[in-house]
């Protein structure tokens, strides 16, 4: 019976992911940078931004995920022919997340195998993870796996009564937690959770070993990043969030978008309050039933219906109830990780769902426990079937959402998901540039990594208008590729263009989403 459940788990995970694999890469922006950096590592150019005219510029992103992707480039160097393999890293990671979720639920939370199996399946087939694994090359799937592994190993180290065993597990846990930090900077919460758990359990040698391992893994990157921090001249040339350190982005109104303004310490309470409200009425809803929110798909951002927002608040209350019970009865490193990660999400100037999505295995544990408590309080006796029934409902909603997306993906071109139609039109812009612009020319664009990956042309960004035109004159930029897309379901706002660029003449434009190539010759008059 157990073997059949394992086979069914992997079959359902494959059914969720494989039909949704597509040829999109770079439309999320961050994933184009990951791929570009991975190729640079694999080809001996170092951890540098190869799209820039000035060589040797390092990014602010930590190198963990590009390092993994560079292994793919070493095996299959041709891009985009290797895109399926690049995405396979995330798909395989989610299968591993399912395995570790069962282990966590059974051993650390005391769930029965059938309930743990349902939590694992609900996590693995969640449409947000499926989208990120199959329609982007983002790091969330790998980060979720590494964070979950770090929690399991740190918890094992904290409970091992043998000094030697605790230290050995703590060394491994510290290394894994530190790699989580190198995968995404928000992974600092994973390091704090593992160390905090060892300290709470008074495993002093283990805590020291954990710190030593974490520092050993992370220190080279931290020293490299400090030594190669972007100068004002480099920021002016790159003009992209990739070269802004997190300490600077924290004070942006929107992280990585300096032209939208900055904030002061007096604005932080308002930011935290707004993000907390977004978590309660949107992010938690997305983690349970994704389809009304679709908040991990920039091309589909929209206001969820009132019933969905109300249900999200209800789920938030259930999650809090389950979390409180877990803290009291079966606390683990996850009960440090979850509030630490949420705190970072509340403070960071960006929509919070991306930062709480990797907590999904733990959140669903709290949901299962919270709904079981509510059922007992309302009925006066145990209702063992309530939590599994809810989990089955969440799985059914996720699988239906995935199926509808896959059907649209393989349907007529006009009916394909907006994400894929936008990618096709952006590729038309890049193809126009590759065919008509000399190879030594530099392109300005909102998406320099994408343009460089698919055209080979050097490219600089456009996140700050002040001084941009002077920098373009210095570099001899002749064309601007306006590849930014509008959020929402329909391209009803086509025709709008950044006011700073309105004076330039389009020499190419696409039909549906109004991507453009602008002639910048008037800069030189």
Coordinates of C-alpha atoms in Angstrom, one line a residue:
X1 CA 0.0 0.0 0.0
X2 CA 2.8 2.4 0.9
X3 CA 4.6 1.6 -2.3
X4 CA 1.5 2.3 -4.3
X5 CA 1.1 5.7 -2.6
X6 CA 4.7 6.6 -3.5
X7 CA 4.1 5.6 -7.1
X8 CA 0.9 7.6 -7.2
X9 CA 2.6 10.6 -5.7
X10 CA 5.3 10.8 -8.4
X11 CA 2.8 10.0 -11.1
X12 CA 0.6 12.9 -10.0
X13 CA 3.6 15.3 -9.7
X14 CA 4.7 14.3 -13.2
X15 CA 1.1 14.8 -14.5
X16 CA 1.1 18.4 -13.0
X17 CA 4.5 19.5 -14.4
X18 CA 5.3 17.7 -17.7
X19 CA 2.3 19.0 -19.7
X20 CA 3.0 22.6 -18.7
X21 CA 6.7 22.7 -19.8
X22 CA 7.1 25.5 -22.3
X23 CA 9.8 27.5 -24.1
X24 CA 9.5 30.6 -21.9
X25 CA 12.6 32.0 -20.2
X26 CA 13.4 35.5 -19.1
X27 CA 9.9 37.0 -19.0
X28 CA 10.1 37.1 -15.2
X29 CA 13.3 39.1 -15.6
X30 CA 15.1 37.5 -12.6
X31 CA 15.3 34.2 -14.4
X32 CA 17.1 35.7 -17.3
X33 CA 19.7 36.9 -14.9
X34 CA 20.0 33.5 -13.3
X35 CA 20.6 31.9 -16.7
X36 CA 23.0 34.6 -17.9
X37 CA 25.1 34.2 -14.7
X38 CA 25.0 30.4 -15.0
X39 CA 26.4 30.6 -18.5
X40 CA 29.1 33.0 -17.4
X41 CA 30.2 30.6 -14.7
X42 CA 30.2 27.6 -17.0
X43 CA 32.1 29.4 -19.7
X44 CA 34.9 30.7 -17.5
X45 CA 33.8 34.3 -17.4
X46 CA 33.3 34.3 -13.7
X47 CA 30.2 35.4 -11.7
X48 CA 29.8 38.6 -13.8
X49 CA 27.2 40.4 -15.9
X50 CA 28.2 39.5 -19.5
X51 CA 25.6 41.7 -21.0
X52 CA 27.4 44.9 -20.0
X53 CA 29.9 46.7 -22.1
X54 CA 32.3 46.9 -19.1
X55 CA 33.5 43.4 -18.2
X56 CA 33.9 42.0 -14.8
X57 CA 30.9 43.6 -13.1
X58 CA 29.4 41.4 -10.3
X59 CA 25.7 41.2 -9.5
X60 CA 24.0 41.7 -6.1
X61 CA 22.3 38.3 -6.4
X62 CA 23.9 35.5 -4.4
X63 CA 25.4 32.7 -6.6
X64 CA 23.8 29.5 -5.3
X65 CA 21.1 29.0 -8.0
X66 CA 23.3 30.1 -10.9
X67 CA 25.9 27.7 -9.7
X68 CA 23.5 24.8 -9.9
X69 CA 22.3 25.9 -13.4
X70 CA 26.0 26.2 -14.5
X71 CA 26.2 22.4 -14.1
X72 CA 23.5 22.1 -16.9
X73 CA 25.5 24.5 -19.1
X74 CA 28.6 22.4 -18.7
X75 CA 26.7 19.3 -19.8
X76 CA 24.6 21.0 -22.5
X77 CA 26.1 24.5 -23.3
X78 CA 23.7 25.5 -26.1
X79 CA 21.0 27.9 -25.0
X80 CA 18.0 27.8 -25.5
X81 CA 18.3 24.2 -26.6
X82 CA 19.1 23.3 -23.0
X83 CA 16.1 25.1 -21.5
X84 CA 14.3 21.8 -20.7
X85 CA 17.3 20.7 -18.7
X86 CA 17.4 24.1 -16.9
X87 CA 13.8 23.7 -15.9
X88 CA 14.3 20.1 -14.9
X89 CA 16.4 21.3 -12.0
X90 CA 13.2 22.9 -10.5
X91 CA 10.9 20.0 -11.5
X92 CA 13.2 17.4 -9.8
X93 CA 13.5 19.7 -6.8
X94 CA 9.7 19.7 -6.3
X95 CA 9.6 15.9 -6.5
X96 CA 12.3 15.9 -3.7
X97 CA 10.2 18.5 -1.8
X98 CA 7.3 16.0 -1.8
X99 CA 9.6 13.3 -0.3
X100 CA 11.0 15.5 2.4
X101 CA 7.6 16.9 3.2
X102 CA 6.4 13.4 4.0
X103 CA 9.4 12.8 6.2
X104 CA 8.9 16.1 8.0
X105 CA 5.2 15.6 8.6
X106 CA 5.6 12.0 9.9
X107 CA 8.7 12.3 12.1
X108 CA 8.5 15.9 13.2
X109 CA 4.8 16.6 13.3
X110 CA 3.4 13.2 14.1
X111 CA 1.1 13.0 11.1
X112 CA -0.1 9.7 9.8
X113 CA 1.5 8.6 6.5
X114 CA -1.8 9.2 4.5
X115 CA -2.1 12.8 5.9
X116 CA 1.6 13.5 5.3
X117 CA 1.1 12.2 1.7
X118 CA -1.7 14.6 1.1
X119 CA 0.3 17.6 2.5
X120 CA 3.2 16.6 0.2
X121 CA 1.0 16.3 -2.8
X122 CA -0.8 19.5 -2.1
X123 CA 2.6 21.2 -1.9
X124 CA 4.2 19.7 -5.0
X125 CA 1.3 20.3 -7.4
X126 CA 0.6 23.8 -6.2
X127 CA 0.1 25.9 -9.4
X128 CA 2.5 28.6 -8.3
X129 CA 5.4 26.1 -8.0
X130 CA 4.3 24.5 -11.3
X131 CA 4.3 27.9 -13.0
X132 CA 7.7 28.8 -11.6
X133 CA 9.2 25.5 -12.6
X134 CA 7.8 25.2 -16.1
X135 CA 7.3 28.7 -17.3
X136 CA 10.3 30.4 -15.7
X137 CA 13.8 29.5 -14.5
X138 CA 13.3 31.0 -11.1
X139 CA 14.9 29.8 -7.8
X140 CA 11.9 29.2 -5.6
X141 CA 11.6 25.5 -6.1
X142 CA 15.3 24.8 -5.3
X143 CA 15.1 27.2 -2.4
X144 CA 12.1 25.4 -0.9
X145 CA 13.9 22.1 -1.1
X146 CA 17.1 23.4 0.5
X147 CA 15.2 25.3 3.3
X148 CA 13.1 22.1 4.1
X149 CA 16.2 20.0 4.1
X150 CA 17.9 22.5 6.5
X151 CA 15.0 22.4 8.9
X152 CA 14.9 18.6 8.9
X153 CA 18.7 18.3 9.5
X154 CA 18.8 21.0 12.1
X155 CA 15.9 19.4 14.0
X156 CA 17.6 16.1 13.9
X157 CA 20.8 17.7 15.3
X158 CA 18.8 19.4 18.1
X159 CA 17.2 16.1 19.2
X160 CA 20.3 13.9 18.9
X161 CA 21.4 13.2 22.5
X162 CA 24.9 12.1 21.4
X163 CA 27.4 14.9 21.3
X164 CA 29.2 13.5 18.3
X165 CA 26.0 12.9 16.4
X166 CA 24.6 16.3 17.2
X167 CA 27.8 18.1 16.0
X168 CA 27.9 16.1 12.8
X169 CA 24.3 16.8 12.0
X170 CA 24.7 20.5 13.0
X171 CA 27.7 20.8 10.6
X172 CA 25.6 19.5 7.8
X173 CA 22.6 21.6 8.8
X174 CA 24.7 24.7 8.9
X175 CA 26.1 24.1 5.4
X176 CA 22.6 23.4 4.0
X177 CA 21.2 26.5 5.7
X178 CA 24.0 28.6 4.4
X179 CA 23.4 27.3 0.9
X180 CA 19.8 28.4 1.3
X181 CA 21.1 31.9 2.0
X182 CA 23.3 31.7 -1.1
X183 CA 20.2 30.6 -3.2
X184 CA 18.1 33.5 -2.0
X185 CA 19.1 36.2 0.4
X186 CA 15.8 35.7 2.4
X187 CA 17.5 32.4 3.3
X188 CA 19.1 34.2 6.2
X189 CA 15.9 33.2 8.0
X190 CA 16.9 29.6 7.5
X191 CA 20.2 30.1 9.1
X192 CA 18.6 31.9 12.0
X193 CA 16.0 29.1 12.4
X194 CA 18.6 26.3 12.5
X195 CA 20.9 28.1 14.9
X196 CA 17.9 29.3 17.1
X197 CA 16.6 25.7 17.4
X198 CA 20.0 24.4 18.6
X199 CA 20.3 27.2 21.1
X200 CA 16.8 26.7 22.4
X201 CA 17.7 23.0 22.9
X202 CA 21.0 24.0 24.5
X203 CA 23.1 22.0 22.1
X204 CA 26.1 24.3 22.6
X205 CA 28.7 22.3 20.6
X206 CA 26.1 21.7 17.9
X207 CA 25.3 25.5 17.7
X208 CA 29.0 26.3 17.4
X209 CA 29.4 23.6 14.6
X210 CA 26.4 25.0 12.8
X211 CA 27.8 28.6 12.9
X212 CA 31.2 27.4 11.7
X213 CA 29.7 25.5 8.7
X214 CA 27.4 28.3 7.8
X215 CA 30.2 30.9 7.9
X216 CA 32.5 28.6 5.9
X217 CA 29.9 28.2 3.1
X218 CA 28.8 31.8 3.0
X219 CA 31.9 33.8 3.7
X220 CA 33.5 33.5 0.2
X221 CA 30.5 35.1 -1.4
X222 CA 30.1 37.8 1.3
X223 CA 33.8 38.8 0.9
X224 CA 33.5 38.7 -2.9
X225 CA 30.3 40.8 -2.9
X226 CA 31.9 43.4 -0.7
X227 CA 35.1 43.6 -2.8
X228 CA 33.1 43.8 -6.0
X229 CA 30.3 46.1 -4.9
X230 CA 29.1 48.2 -7.8
X231 CA 30.5 51.7 -8.0
X232 CA 28.2 54.7 -8.9
X233 CA 29.7 54.6 -12.4
X234 CA 28.8 50.9 -12.8
X235 CA 25.3 51.5 -11.5
X236 CA 24.9 54.3 -14.0
X237 CA 26.0 52.0 -16.9
X238 CA 24.0 48.9 -15.9
X239 CA 20.9 50.9 -14.8
X240 CA 19.3 47.7 -13.4
X241 CA 18.3 46.4 -10.0
X242 CA 20.8 43.6 -10.4
X243 CA 23.6 45.9 -9.3
X244 CA 21.8 47.6 -6.4
X245 CA 22.7 45.9 -3.0
X246 CA 19.9 44.8 -0.8
X247 CA 20.8 47.5 1.7
X248 CA 19.9 50.1 -1.0
X249 CA 16.9 48.3 -2.3
X250 CA 15.4 48.1 1.2
X251 CA 14.8 51.9 1.0
X252 CA 13.3 51.8 -2.4
X253 CA 9.5 52.3 -2.5
X254 CA 9.6 49.2 -4.8
X255 CA 12.7 47.0 -4.5
X256 CA 15.0 47.5 -7.6
X257 CA 13.0 50.4 -9.0
X258 CA 14.7 53.6 -7.8
X259 CA 12.8 55.9 -10.1
X260 CA 9.6 55.1 -8.1
X261 CA 11.1 56.8 -5.2
X262 CA 12.5 56.0 -1.8
X263 CA 11.2 55.9 1.8
X264 CA 12.5 56.7 5.2
X265 CA 12.3 55.0 8.6
X266 CA 9.0 56.8 9.3
X267 CA 7.4 54.9 6.3
X268 CA 8.3 51.5 7.5
X269 CA 5.3 50.9 9.8
X270 CA 3.0 51.7 7.0
X271 CA 4.9 49.3 4.7
X272 CA 4.7 46.5 7.3
X273 CA 1.0 47.1 7.9
X274 CA 0.2 47.0 4.2
X275 CA 2.3 43.9 3.6
X276 CA 0.7 42.2 6.6
X277 CA -2.8 42.9 5.2
X278 CA -1.6 41.6 1.8
X279 CA -0.4 38.4 3.4
X280 CA -3.7 37.9 5.2
X281 CA -6.1 38.6 2.4
X282 CA -4.0 37.5 -0.6
X283 CA -0.8 35.5 0.0
X284 CA -2.4 32.9 2.4
X285 CA -5.3 32.6 0.0
X286 CA -2.8 32.0 -2.9
X287 CA -1.1 29.3 -0.8
X288 CA -4.3 27.3 -0.4
X289 CA -6.4 28.0 -3.5
X290 CA -4.4 29.7 -6.2
X291 CA -6.7 30.3 -9.1
X292 CA -8.6 33.5 -7.9
X293 CA -5.3 35.2 -7.1
X294 CA -2.6 34.0 -9.6
X295 CA -0.2 36.3 -7.6
X296 CA 3.0 34.6 -8.8
X297 CA 2.2 35.4 -12.4
X298 CA 3.0 39.0 -13.3
X299 CA 1.0 38.8 -16.5
X300 CA -2.1 37.7 -14.6
X301 CA -2.0 40.1 -11.5
X302 CA -5.5 41.3 -10.7
X303 CA -7.7 42.1 -7.8
X304 CA -9.1 38.8 -6.5
X305 CA -12.9 38.6 -6.0
X306 CA -14.3 39.6 -2.6
X307 CA -15.2 36.0 -1.7
X308 CA -11.6 34.9 -2.3
X309 CA -10.2 37.6 -0.1
X310 CA -12.6 36.8 2.6
X311 CA -11.8 33.1 2.5
X312 CA -8.1 34.0 2.6
X313 CA -8.6 35.8 5.9
X314 CA -10.4 32.7 7.2
X315 CA -7.5 30.5 6.2
X316 CA -5.2 32.9 7.8
X317 CA -7.0 32.4 11.1
X318 CA -6.9 28.6 10.7
X319 CA -3.1 28.8 10.0
X320 CA -2.5 30.9 13.0
X321 CA -4.5 28.5 15.2
X322 CA -2.5 25.5 13.8
X323 CA 0.8 27.4 14.3
X324 CA 0.0 28.3 17.9
X325 CA -0.9 24.7 18.7
X326 CA 2.3 23.4 17.0
X327 CA 4.5 25.9 19.0
X328 CA 2.9 24.6 22.2
X329 CA 2.9 20.9 21.4
X330 CA 5.5 20.0 18.7
X331 CA 7.8 22.9 18.1
X332 CA 10.6 22.5 15.5
X333 CA 13.0 24.7 13.7
X334 CA 10.2 25.5 11.3
X335 CA 8.4 27.4 14.0
X336 CA 11.4 29.8 14.0
X337 CA 11.7 29.9 10.3
X338 CA 8.1 30.8 9.5
X339 CA 7.8 33.9 11.6
X340 CA 11.4 35.0 10.6
X341 CA 10.5 34.6 6.9
X342 CA 7.2 36.4 7.4
X343 CA 9.0 39.3 9.2
X344 CA 11.3 39.7 6.2
X345 CA 8.4 39.6 3.8
X346 CA 6.6 42.3 5.8
X347 CA 9.6 44.6 5.8
X348 CA 10.7 44.1 2.2
X349 CA 9.3 46.5 -0.4
X350 CA 7.8 44.0 -2.8
X351 CA 4.6 41.9 -2.9
X352 CA 5.1 39.3 -0.2
X353 CA 3.7 36.1 -1.8
X354 CA 7.0 35.1 -3.4
X355 CA 8.7 35.2 0.0
X356 CA 6.1 33.1 1.8
X357 CA 5.5 30.5 -1.0
X358 CA 8.6 28.4 0.2
X359 CA 6.9 28.0 3.6
X360 CA 4.0 26.1 2.0
X361 CA 4.9 22.6 3.5
X362 CA 4.8 24.1 7.0
X363 CA 1.7 26.3 6.3
X364 CA -0.3 23.2 5.1
X365 CA 0.7 21.4 8.3
X366 CA -0.7 24.3 10.3
X367 CA -3.8 24.3 8.2
X368 CA -4.4 20.6 8.7
X369 CA -3.8 20.9 12.4
X370 CA -5.9 24.1 12.7
X371 CA -8.9 22.7 10.9
X372 CA -8.8 19.5 13.0
X373 CA -8.8 21.6 16.2
X374 CA -11.8 23.6 14.9
X375 CA -13.7 20.5 14.0
X376 CA -13.1 19.1 17.5
X377 CA -14.2 22.3 19.1
X378 CA -17.4 22.6 17.1
X379 CA -18.4 18.9 17.3
X380 CA -17.1 18.0 20.7
X381 CA -15.2 15.0 19.4
X382 CA -12.3 14.1 17.1
X383 CA -13.1 14.4 13.4
X384 CA -10.1 12.6 11.8
X385 CA -11.5 12.9 8.3
X386 CA -11.8 16.7 8.2
X387 CA -8.1 17.6 7.5
X388 CA -7.7 14.9 4.8
X389 CA -10.9 16.1 3.1
X390 CA -9.7 19.7 3.1
X391 CA -6.3 18.7 1.7
X392 CA -8.0 16.6 -1.0
X393 CA -10.1 19.7 -1.9
X394 CA -7.0 21.8 -2.2
X395 CA -5.3 19.2 -4.4
X396 CA -8.3 19.0 -6.7
X397 CA -8.4 22.8 -7.1
X398 CA -4.6 22.8 -7.9
X399 CA -4.8 19.9 -10.4
X400 CA -7.8 21.5 -12.1
X401 CA -6.0 24.9 -12.4
X402 CA -2.9 23.1 -13.8
X403 CA -5.0 21.1 -16.3
X404 CA -6.8 24.3 -17.6
X405 CA -3.4 26.0 -18.1
X406 CA -2.0 23.0 -19.9
X407 CA -5.0 22.7 -22.2
X408 CA -4.7 26.4 -23.1
X409 CA -0.9 26.1 -23.6
X410 CA -1.4 23.4 -26.2
X411 CA -4.4 24.9 -27.8
X412 CA -4.7 27.5 -30.7
X413 CA -2.1 30.3 -30.6
X414 CA -4.7 33.0 -30.0
X415 CA -6.0 31.2 -26.9
X416 CA -2.7 30.3 -25.3
X417 CA -1.9 31.8 -21.9
X418 CA -1.1 35.5 -21.9
X419 CA 2.3 34.7 -20.5
X420 CA 3.2 32.6 -23.6
X421 CA 1.8 35.1 -26.1
X422 CA 3.8 37.9 -24.5
X423 CA 6.9 35.8 -24.7
X424 CA 6.3 35.2 -28.4
X425 CA 6.0 38.9 -29.1
X426 CA 9.0 39.8 -27.0
X427 CA 11.0 37.2 -28.9
X428 CA 9.9 39.0 -32.1
X429 CA 11.4 42.2 -30.8
X430 CA 14.7 40.4 -29.9
X431 CA 14.7 38.8 -33.3
X432 CA 14.3 42.1 -35.0
X433 CA 17.3 43.5 -33.1
X434 CA 19.4 40.5 -33.8
X435 CA 18.7 40.7 -37.5
X436 CA 19.1 44.5 -38.0
X437 CA 21.5 45.8 -35.3
X438 CA 25.3 45.4 -35.8
X439 CA 26.9 43.1 -33.3
X440 CA 29.0 45.8 -31.7
X441 CA 26.0 48.0 -30.9
X442 CA 24.6 48.3 -27.4
X443 CA 20.8 48.1 -26.7
X444 CA 19.0 49.9 -23.9
X445 CA 16.0 48.0 -22.5
X446 CA 14.0 47.2 -19.4
X447 CA 15.2 43.6 -19.8
X448 CA 18.9 43.6 -20.6
X449 CA 19.5 40.0 -19.6
X450 CA 16.8 38.7 -21.8
X451 CA 17.9 40.7 -24.8
X452 CA 21.5 39.6 -24.4
X453 CA 20.7 36.0 -23.9
X454 CA 18.6 35.7 -27.1
X455 CA 20.4 38.2 -29.4
X456 CA 24.0 38.2 -28.2
X457 CA 24.0 42.0 -28.2
X458 CA 25.3 43.9 -25.2
X459 CA 22.5 45.5 -23.3
X460 CA 22.0 48.0 -20.4
X461 CA 18.9 48.6 -18.3
X462 CA 16.5 51.4 -17.5
X463 CA 15.3 51.5 -13.9
X464 CA 16.5 55.1 -13.3
X465 CA 15.7 57.8 -15.8
X466 CA 18.0 60.5 -14.2
X467 CA 21.2 60.5 -16.2
X468 CA 20.2 57.6 -18.4
X469 CA 20.3 59.6 -21.7
X470 CA 23.8 60.9 -20.9
X471 CA 25.0 57.4 -20.2
X472 CA 23.5 56.1 -23.5
X473 CA 25.2 58.9 -25.4
X474 CA 28.5 57.9 -23.8
X475 CA 27.9 54.2 -24.8
X476 CA 26.7 55.1 -28.3
X477 CA 23.3 53.4 -27.8
X478 CA 21.1 53.7 -30.9
X479 CA 18.0 51.7 -30.0
X480 CA 15.8 51.1 -27.0
X481 CA 13.8 47.9 -26.8
X482 CA 10.6 48.6 -24.9
X483 CA 9.9 45.1 -23.6
X484 CA 8.0 45.9 -20.4
X485 CA 4.6 44.4 -20.1
X486 CA 1.5 45.6 -18.3
X487 CA -0.1 43.6 -15.5
X488 CA -3.6 42.3 -15.7
X489 CA -5.5 39.8 -17.9
X490 CA -6.1 41.8 -21.0
X491 CA -3.7 44.1 -22.9
X492 CA -6.3 46.9 -22.6
X493 CA -3.6 49.5 -21.8
X494 CA -1.7 49.0 -25.1
X495 CA -0.3 52.1 -26.5
X496 CA 1.1 53.5 -23.3
X497 CA 4.8 54.2 -23.1
X498 CA 7.1 55.4 -20.4
X499 CA 6.9 59.3 -20.5
X500 CA 10.7 59.6 -20.6
X501 CA 10.7 57.7 -23.9
X502 CA 7.6 59.2 -25.6
X503 CA 9.7 61.5 -27.8
X504 CA 11.4 58.7 -29.6
X505 CA 10.1 57.2 -32.9
X506 CA 9.2 53.5 -33.0
X507 CA 10.8 51.6 -35.8
X508 CA 9.2 48.3 -34.9
X509 CA 6.2 47.4 -32.7
X510 CA 4.3 44.2 -32.0
X511 CA 0.5 43.9 -32.6
X512 CA -1.1 42.7 -29.3
X513 CA 1.2 43.9 -26.5
X514 CA 2.7 46.9 -28.2
X515 CA 6.4 46.0 -27.5
X516 CA 8.5 48.5 -29.4
X517 CA 12.0 49.2 -30.7
X518 CA 12.7 53.0 -30.5
X519 CA 15.1 54.9 -32.6
X520 CA 17.3 57.0 -30.3
X521 CA 19.0 59.1 -33.0
X522 CA 17.5 62.3 -31.7
X523 CA 19.7 61.9 -28.6
X524 CA 22.7 62.9 -30.8
X525 CA 21.3 66.0 -32.4

